Coordinates of C-alpha atoms and ligand atoms in Angstrom, one line a residue:
M30 CA 21.1 -9.8 19.7
C31 CA 23.5 -12.7 20.4
V32 CA 25.4 -10.6 23.0
E33 CA 22.3 -9.8 25.0
L34 CA 20.9 -13.4 24.8
L35 CA 24.3 -14.9 25.8
E36 CA 24.7 -12.4 28.6
A37 CA 21.2 -13.3 29.8
G38 CA 22.3 -17.0 30.1
A39 CA 20.5 -18.4 27.0
E40 CA 22.0 -20.9 24.7
V41 CA 22.1 -19.4 21.2
V42 CA 22.1 -21.5 18.1
G43 CA 22.8 -19.6 14.9
I44 CA 22.7 -20.2 11.1
D45 CA 23.9 -17.8 8.5
N46 CA 25.5 -17.9 5.1
F47 CA 27.5 -14.7 5.5
D48 CA 25.9 -13.2 2.4
N49 CA 26.0 -9.8 4.0
S50 CA 27.7 -10.5 7.3
H51 CA 31.1 -11.6 8.5
P52 CA 32.4 -14.5 10.7
E53 CA 34.5 -11.9 12.6
A54 CA 31.3 -10.7 14.2
L55 CA 30.9 -14.1 15.9
R56 CA 34.5 -13.9 17.3
R57 CA 33.7 -10.5 18.7
V58 CA 30.5 -11.7 20.3
A59 CA 32.6 -14.4 22.1
A60 CA 35.1 -11.8 23.1
I61 CA 32.4 -9.6 24.7
T62 CA 30.4 -12.3 26.4
G63 CA 33.0 -15.0 27.1
R64 CA 30.5 -17.4 25.5
E65 CA 30.1 -18.9 22.1
V66 CA 27.1 -19.1 19.7
I67 CA 26.5 -22.7 18.6
F68 CA 27.0 -21.8 14.9
T69 CA 26.4 -23.5 11.6
E70 CA 27.4 -21.8 8.3
G71 CA 24.8 -22.5 5.6
D72 CA 21.8 -21.4 3.6
L73 CA 18.4 -21.5 5.3
R74 CA 17.0 -23.1 2.1
D75 CA 19.0 -26.2 2.9
R76 CA 16.4 -28.4 4.6
D77 CA 18.9 -31.1 5.4
L78 CA 21.1 -28.6 7.2
L79 CA 18.1 -27.3 9.2
D80 CA 17.1 -30.8 10.2
T81 CA 20.6 -31.5 11.4
V82 CA 20.6 -28.3 13.5
F83 CA 17.1 -28.9 15.0
E84 CA 18.0 -32.5 15.8
A85 CA 21.3 -31.6 17.5
N86 CA 19.9 -28.9 19.7
M87 CA 16.9 -28.4 22.1
I88 CA 15.4 -25.3 20.3
S89 CA 12.5 -23.6 22.1
A90 CA 12.0 -20.6 19.9
V91 CA 13.4 -19.1 16.6
I92 CA 14.2 -15.5 15.7
H93 CA 14.2 -15.2 12.0
F94 CA 16.4 -12.3 10.9
A95 CA 17.8 -13.7 7.7
G96 CA 17.0 -11.9 4.4
L97 CA 18.2 -9.7 1.7
K98 CA 17.2 -6.1 2.4
A99 CA 18.5 -3.7 -0.3
V100 CA 15.6 -1.9 -1.9
G101 CA 17.4 -0.9 -5.1
E102 CA 18.9 -4.4 -5.6
S103 CA 15.5 -5.9 -5.1
V104 CA 14.2 -3.8 -8.0
R105 CA 17.0 -5.0 -10.2
E106 CA 16.9 -8.7 -9.2
P107 CA 13.3 -9.4 -7.9
L108 CA 13.5 -13.1 -8.5
H109 CA 16.7 -13.3 -6.4
Y110 CA 14.7 -11.6 -3.6
F111 CA 11.7 -13.9 -3.9
A112 CA 13.8 -17.0 -4.1
N113 CA 16.0 -16.1 -1.1
N114 CA 13.6 -14.3 1.3
L115 CA 10.5 -16.5 0.6
G116 CA 12.3 -19.7 0.0
S117 CA 14.4 -19.5 3.2
T118 CA 11.3 -18.7 5.3
M119 CA 9.3 -21.5 3.8
T120 CA 12.1 -24.0 4.4
L121 CA 12.5 -22.7 8.0
L122 CA 8.8 -23.0 8.7
E123 CA 8.7 -26.6 7.3
A124 CA 11.6 -27.6 9.5
M125 CA 10.1 -25.9 12.6
E126 CA 6.8 -27.7 11.9
A127 CA 8.6 -31.0 11.5
H128 CA 10.5 -30.6 14.8
K129 CA 7.4 -29.2 16.6
V130 CA 8.9 -25.8 17.3
H131 CA 6.1 -23.3 16.9
K132 CA 7.4 -20.1 18.6
L133 CA 8.8 -17.5 16.1
V134 CA 9.8 -13.9 16.2
F135 CA 10.0 -12.6 12.7
S136 CA 12.0 -9.5 11.5
S137 CA 9.4 -7.6 9.6
S138 CA 9.6 -3.9 8.5
C139 CA 7.7 -0.7 8.3
T140 CA 8.1 -1.3 4.5
V141 CA 4.9 -3.4 4.8
Y142 CA 3.0 -0.1 5.1
G143 CA 4.0 0.7 1.5
H144 CA 3.8 4.3 0.6
P145 CA 1.7 5.6 3.5
D146 CA -0.4 8.7 3.5
P147 CA 1.4 11.5 5.4
A148 CA -2.0 12.4 6.9
R149 CA -2.1 8.9 8.6
M150 CA 1.0 9.4 10.8
P151 CA 1.9 8.0 13.2
L152 CA 1.5 4.5 11.7
T153 CA -0.6 2.1 13.8
E154 CA -0.3 -1.7 13.2
D155 CA -3.8 -1.7 11.5
T156 CA -2.7 0.7 8.8
P157 CA -3.5 -1.0 5.4
R158 CA -0.5 -2.8 4.0
G159 CA 1.1 -2.6 0.6
A160 CA 4.5 -3.0 -1.1
G161 CA 6.5 -0.4 -2.9
N162 CA 9.2 -2.7 -4.2
P163 CA 10.1 -6.4 -4.4
Y164 CA 12.0 -6.3 -1.1
G165 CA 9.0 -4.9 0.7
R166 CA 6.8 -7.4 -1.1
T167 CA 8.8 -10.3 0.3
K168 CA 8.2 -8.9 3.9
L169 CA 4.5 -8.5 3.2
M170 CA 4.2 -11.9 1.6
I171 CA 6.0 -13.5 4.6
E172 CA 3.6 -11.7 7.0
Q173 CA 0.7 -13.1 5.0
M174 CA 2.2 -16.6 4.9
L175 CA 2.6 -16.5 8.7
E176 CA -1.0 -15.3 9.1
D177 CA -2.2 -18.2 7.0
I178 CA -0.2 -20.9 9.0
A179 CA -1.3 -19.4 12.3
A180 CA -5.0 -19.1 11.3
G181 CA -7.7 -21.1 13.2
P182 CA -6.7 -23.6 15.9
S183 CA -3.0 -23.8 15.4
P184 CA 0.0 -24.4 17.7
W185 CA 1.9 -21.4 16.2
K186 CA 2.8 -18.4 18.4
I187 CA 4.4 -15.8 16.2
M188 CA 5.3 -12.1 16.7
M189 CA 6.1 -10.1 13.6
L190 CA 8.2 -7.1 14.7
R191 CA 8.0 -4.2 12.2
Y192 CA 11.3 -2.4 12.4
F193 CA 11.4 1.3 11.5
N194 CA 14.9 2.5 10.6
P195 CA 17.5 0.6 12.7
V196 CA 20.8 2.5 13.3
G197 CA 23.5 2.6 15.9
A198 CA 25.9 -0.2 17.1
H199 CA 26.9 -2.1 20.2
P200 CA 28.1 0.4 22.7
S201 CA 31.6 -1.3 22.8
G202 CA 32.1 -0.1 19.2
S203 CA 33.2 -3.6 18.2
L204 CA 29.9 -4.8 16.7
G205 CA 28.0 -2.9 14.0
E206 CA 26.6 -2.8 10.5
D207 CA 29.1 -3.5 7.7
P208 CA 27.2 -3.2 4.5
A209 CA 28.7 -4.9 1.5
G210 CA 29.5 -2.4 -1.3
V211 CA 28.2 1.1 -1.4
P212 CA 25.7 1.6 1.5
E213 CA 22.1 2.3 0.4
N214 CA 21.0 3.5 3.8
L215 CA 21.4 7.0 5.2
V216 CA 23.3 6.4 8.4
P217 CA 25.9 3.9 7.2
Y218 CA 26.6 6.1 4.2
T219 CA 26.9 9.3 6.3
M220 CA 29.3 7.5 8.7
Q221 CA 31.5 6.4 5.8
V222 CA 31.6 10.1 4.7
A223 CA 32.5 11.1 8.3
V224 CA 35.4 8.6 8.3
E225 CA 36.4 10.0 4.8
R226 CA 35.8 6.7 3.0
R227 CA 33.4 8.7 0.7
P228 CA 33.6 12.4 -0.2
Y229 CA 30.1 13.6 0.5
L230 CA 26.6 12.5 1.1
K231 CA 23.8 12.9 -1.5
V232 CA 20.7 14.1 0.3
F233 CA 17.8 12.7 -1.8
G234 CA 15.4 15.6 -2.2
G235 CA 15.1 19.0 -0.5
D236 CA 11.6 19.9 -1.7
Y237 CA 9.4 17.6 0.3
E238 CA 6.5 19.1 2.4
T239 CA 8.4 18.8 5.6
P240 CA 9.9 21.6 7.9
D241 CA 13.4 21.5 6.2
G242 CA 12.3 19.9 2.9
T243 CA 14.0 16.5 3.5
C244 CA 12.3 13.2 4.3
I245 CA 11.4 12.2 7.8
R246 CA 11.9 8.7 9.3
D247 CA 11.7 7.0 12.6
Y248 CA 15.3 6.0 13.5
I249 CA 15.7 3.4 16.3
H250 CA 18.8 2.3 18.1
V251 CA 19.7 -1.4 17.5
V252 CA 20.1 -1.8 21.3
D253 CA 16.5 -0.7 21.8
L254 CA 15.5 -3.1 19.0
V255 CA 17.2 -6.0 20.7
R256 CA 15.4 -5.2 24.0
G257 CA 12.1 -5.3 21.9
H258 CA 13.0 -8.8 20.8
Q259 CA 13.8 -9.9 24.3
R260 CA 10.4 -8.7 25.4
A261 CA 8.8 -10.4 22.4
L262 CA 10.5 -13.7 23.3
E263 CA 9.3 -13.4 26.8
E264 CA 5.7 -12.8 25.7
L265 CA 5.5 -15.4 23.0
H266 CA 3.8 -17.9 25.2
T267 CA 0.8 -15.5 25.5
V268 CA 0.4 -15.1 21.7
D269 CA -2.6 -16.9 20.1
G270 CA -1.6 -17.4 16.5
V271 CA 0.2 -14.3 15.2
E272 CA 0.6 -10.6 16.2
A273 CA 2.3 -7.7 14.6
V274 CA 4.0 -5.0 16.7
N275 CA 5.8 -1.8 15.5
L276 CA 9.3 -1.2 16.9
G277 CA 10.1 2.5 16.5
T278 CA 10.6 5.5 18.7
G279 CA 7.5 7.4 17.6
V280 CA 9.9 10.3 16.9
G281 CA 10.5 11.5 13.3
S282 CA 13.8 13.0 12.2
S283 CA 14.7 14.6 8.9
V284 CA 17.7 13.7 6.8
L285 CA 19.3 17.0 7.7
Q286 CA 18.7 16.4 11.4
V287 CA 20.5 13.0 11.0
V288 CA 23.4 14.7 9.2
A289 CA 23.7 17.2 12.0
A290 CA 23.6 14.5 14.7
A291 CA 26.2 12.5 12.8
G292 CA 28.4 15.6 12.6
R293 CA 28.0 16.2 16.4
A294 CA 29.0 12.5 17.0
A295 CA 32.0 12.7 14.7
G296 CA 33.1 16.2 15.8
R297 CA 33.2 17.4 12.2
D298 CA 30.9 18.8 9.5
I299 CA 29.5 16.1 7.2
P300 CA 29.8 17.4 3.6
Y301 CA 26.5 16.9 1.7
E302 CA 24.7 18.0 -1.5
V303 CA 21.0 18.1 -2.0
V304 CA 20.2 16.2 -5.2
D305 CA 17.0 14.9 -6.8
R306 CA 14.5 12.8 -4.9
R307 CA 15.1 9.0 -4.8
P308 CA 12.2 7.3 -6.6
G309 CA 9.8 5.5 -4.2
D310 CA 10.7 7.4 -1.0
A311 CA 7.8 8.3 1.2
P312 CA 8.0 11.9 2.6
V313 CA 7.2 11.0 6.2
V314 CA 7.2 7.7 8.1
F315 CA 7.1 7.2 11.8
A316 CA 5.6 4.7 14.2
D317 CA 2.7 4.7 16.6
T318 CA 4.3 2.9 19.5
T319 CA 1.2 2.5 21.7
L320 CA 0.9 -1.3 21.0
A321 CA 4.6 -2.0 21.8
S322 CA 4.2 -0.2 25.1
E323 CA 0.9 -1.9 26.0
R324 CA 1.7 -5.4 24.7
L325 CA 5.4 -5.7 25.5
G326 CA 5.8 -3.0 28.2
W327 CA 8.6 -1.7 25.9
R328 CA 9.6 1.7 24.7
A329 CA 12.7 3.0 22.9
E330 CA 15.0 4.9 25.3
L331 CA 17.9 6.0 23.2
D332 CA 17.7 9.2 21.1
L333 CA 19.2 10.2 17.8
D334 CA 22.4 11.6 19.3
H335 CA 23.0 8.3 21.2
M336 CA 22.4 6.3 18.0
C337 CA 24.9 8.4 16.1
A338 CA 27.5 8.4 18.9
D339 CA 27.4 4.6 19.0
H340 CA 27.4 4.2 15.2
W341 CA 30.3 6.6 15.0
R342 CA 32.3 4.7 17.6
W343 CA 31.9 1.5 15.6
Q344 CA 32.8 3.3 12.3
Q345 CA 35.8 5.0 13.8
Q346 CA 37.2 1.9 15.4
N347 CA 36.4 -0.2 12.2
P348 CA 36.7 2.2 9.2
D349 CA 36.8 -0.8 6.9
G350 CA 34.3 -2.9 8.8
Y351 CA 35.0 -6.4 9.9
G352 CA 37.4 -7.0 7.1
G353 CA 39.8 -4.3 8.4
P354 CA 42.4 -4.7 11.3
P355 CA 40.9 -6.0 14.6
S356 CA 39.0 -3.5 16.6
Ligands
UD1_421 C1 14.7 1.4 3.7 C2 13.5 0.5 3.4 C3 13.1 -0.1 4.8 C4 14.3 -0.8 5.4 C5 15.4 0.2 5.6 C6 16.6 -0.4 6.2 C7 11.6 0.9 2.0 C8 10.7 2.0 1.4 N1 12.5 1.3 2.9 O1 14.2 2.5 4.5 O2 12.1 -1.1 4.5 O3 13.9 -1.3 6.7 O4 15.7 0.8 4.3 O5 17.2 -1.4 5.4 O6 11.5 -0.2 1.6 N2 18.9 9.1 2.1 C9 19.6 10.1 1.5 N3 20.9 9.8 1.0 C10 21.4 8.5 1.1 C11 20.6 7.5 1.6 C12 19.3 7.8 2.1 O7 19.2 11.3 1.5 O8 22.5 8.3 0.6 C13 17.5 9.4 2.6 C14 16.4 8.7 1.9 O9 15.9 9.4 0.8 C15 15.4 8.6 3.1 C16 16.2 8.6 4.3 O10 17.5 9.0 4.0 O11 14.6 9.8 3.1 C17 16.4 7.2 4.9 O12 16.8 6.3 3.8 P1 17.2 4.8 4.1 O13 18.3 4.8 5.2 O14 17.6 4.2 2.8 O15 16.0 4.1 4.7 P2 14.5 4.0 4.1 O16 14.4 4.2 2.7 O17 13.6 4.8 5.0

């Protein structure tokens, strides 16, 4: 996102505590764009730090991406998730209020649809919400918090973007996802198998009621996701209170279709074994993208092969992520 904003001429002010990210990514953003993010390392729960950043910069709008996002970890350490994801959002909102910055784009997730009924696909934004795990509950609670602060006559202009399954990388291959520890998500894990960092992929469940028996998800290229944020930022002035918009492709792909696409990208077969279902997985999830198209004039353009080709380029150039030798 920083690359695209800097390339568009915007000043970008960033805060991150590097909990699941790496300072090397900022150096690479500067190498690509020739411009620097005005960056402060720190925790969003540190109100003094936020005040300092708001005072030092003319901030017109905030994109709030920060948050822990591993479903399994959230089940093991729910309090950690509530303290971090809710605490950081509350402190950020208080600081925004104090500094009279009321424009916000929030990274929400299709996880707020809970365990949706397969008969209700594709998912529209008015699908009843629910939470299947503590991580999902933090996203849902933040959405509710934002709805409360933006209710009635209020200065807030908020877009909650509900991401489906983001994958891919910057087309240069020098910026991508570098999960700490063993990846929980399908594409990062599959790519680590492709680069022989892990021996094989476990496919969680082959007996779902889907054409090939594996779960179906709506994978979306991060570059399309970034374009969605740019459109949301441009439209924020027209928002009255708060709106939620799905960012997905509207196309469902099975786990085995992803494995095949990853194999095509890497030019090798990806070894896998079908194992038991992972508890809590919904069989089928994909987006209705009508609102994104009508409201933002946005639609995803890049298909699964494109996502895997870009993700593979990143993985191949950086087999050990940002901690390895320079890309
Ligand atoms: C999860 C979260 C979602 C979050 C996303 C990205 C829920 C229910 N889902 O999505 O909110 O935005 O992560 O952080 O909260 N799979 C395998 N083997 C693996 C890993 C995954 O077969 O090693 C399968 C899963 O069973 C699933 C599919 O691949 O069917 C996608 O899984 P994953 O990448 O973890 O994403 P979600 O669970 O859809």
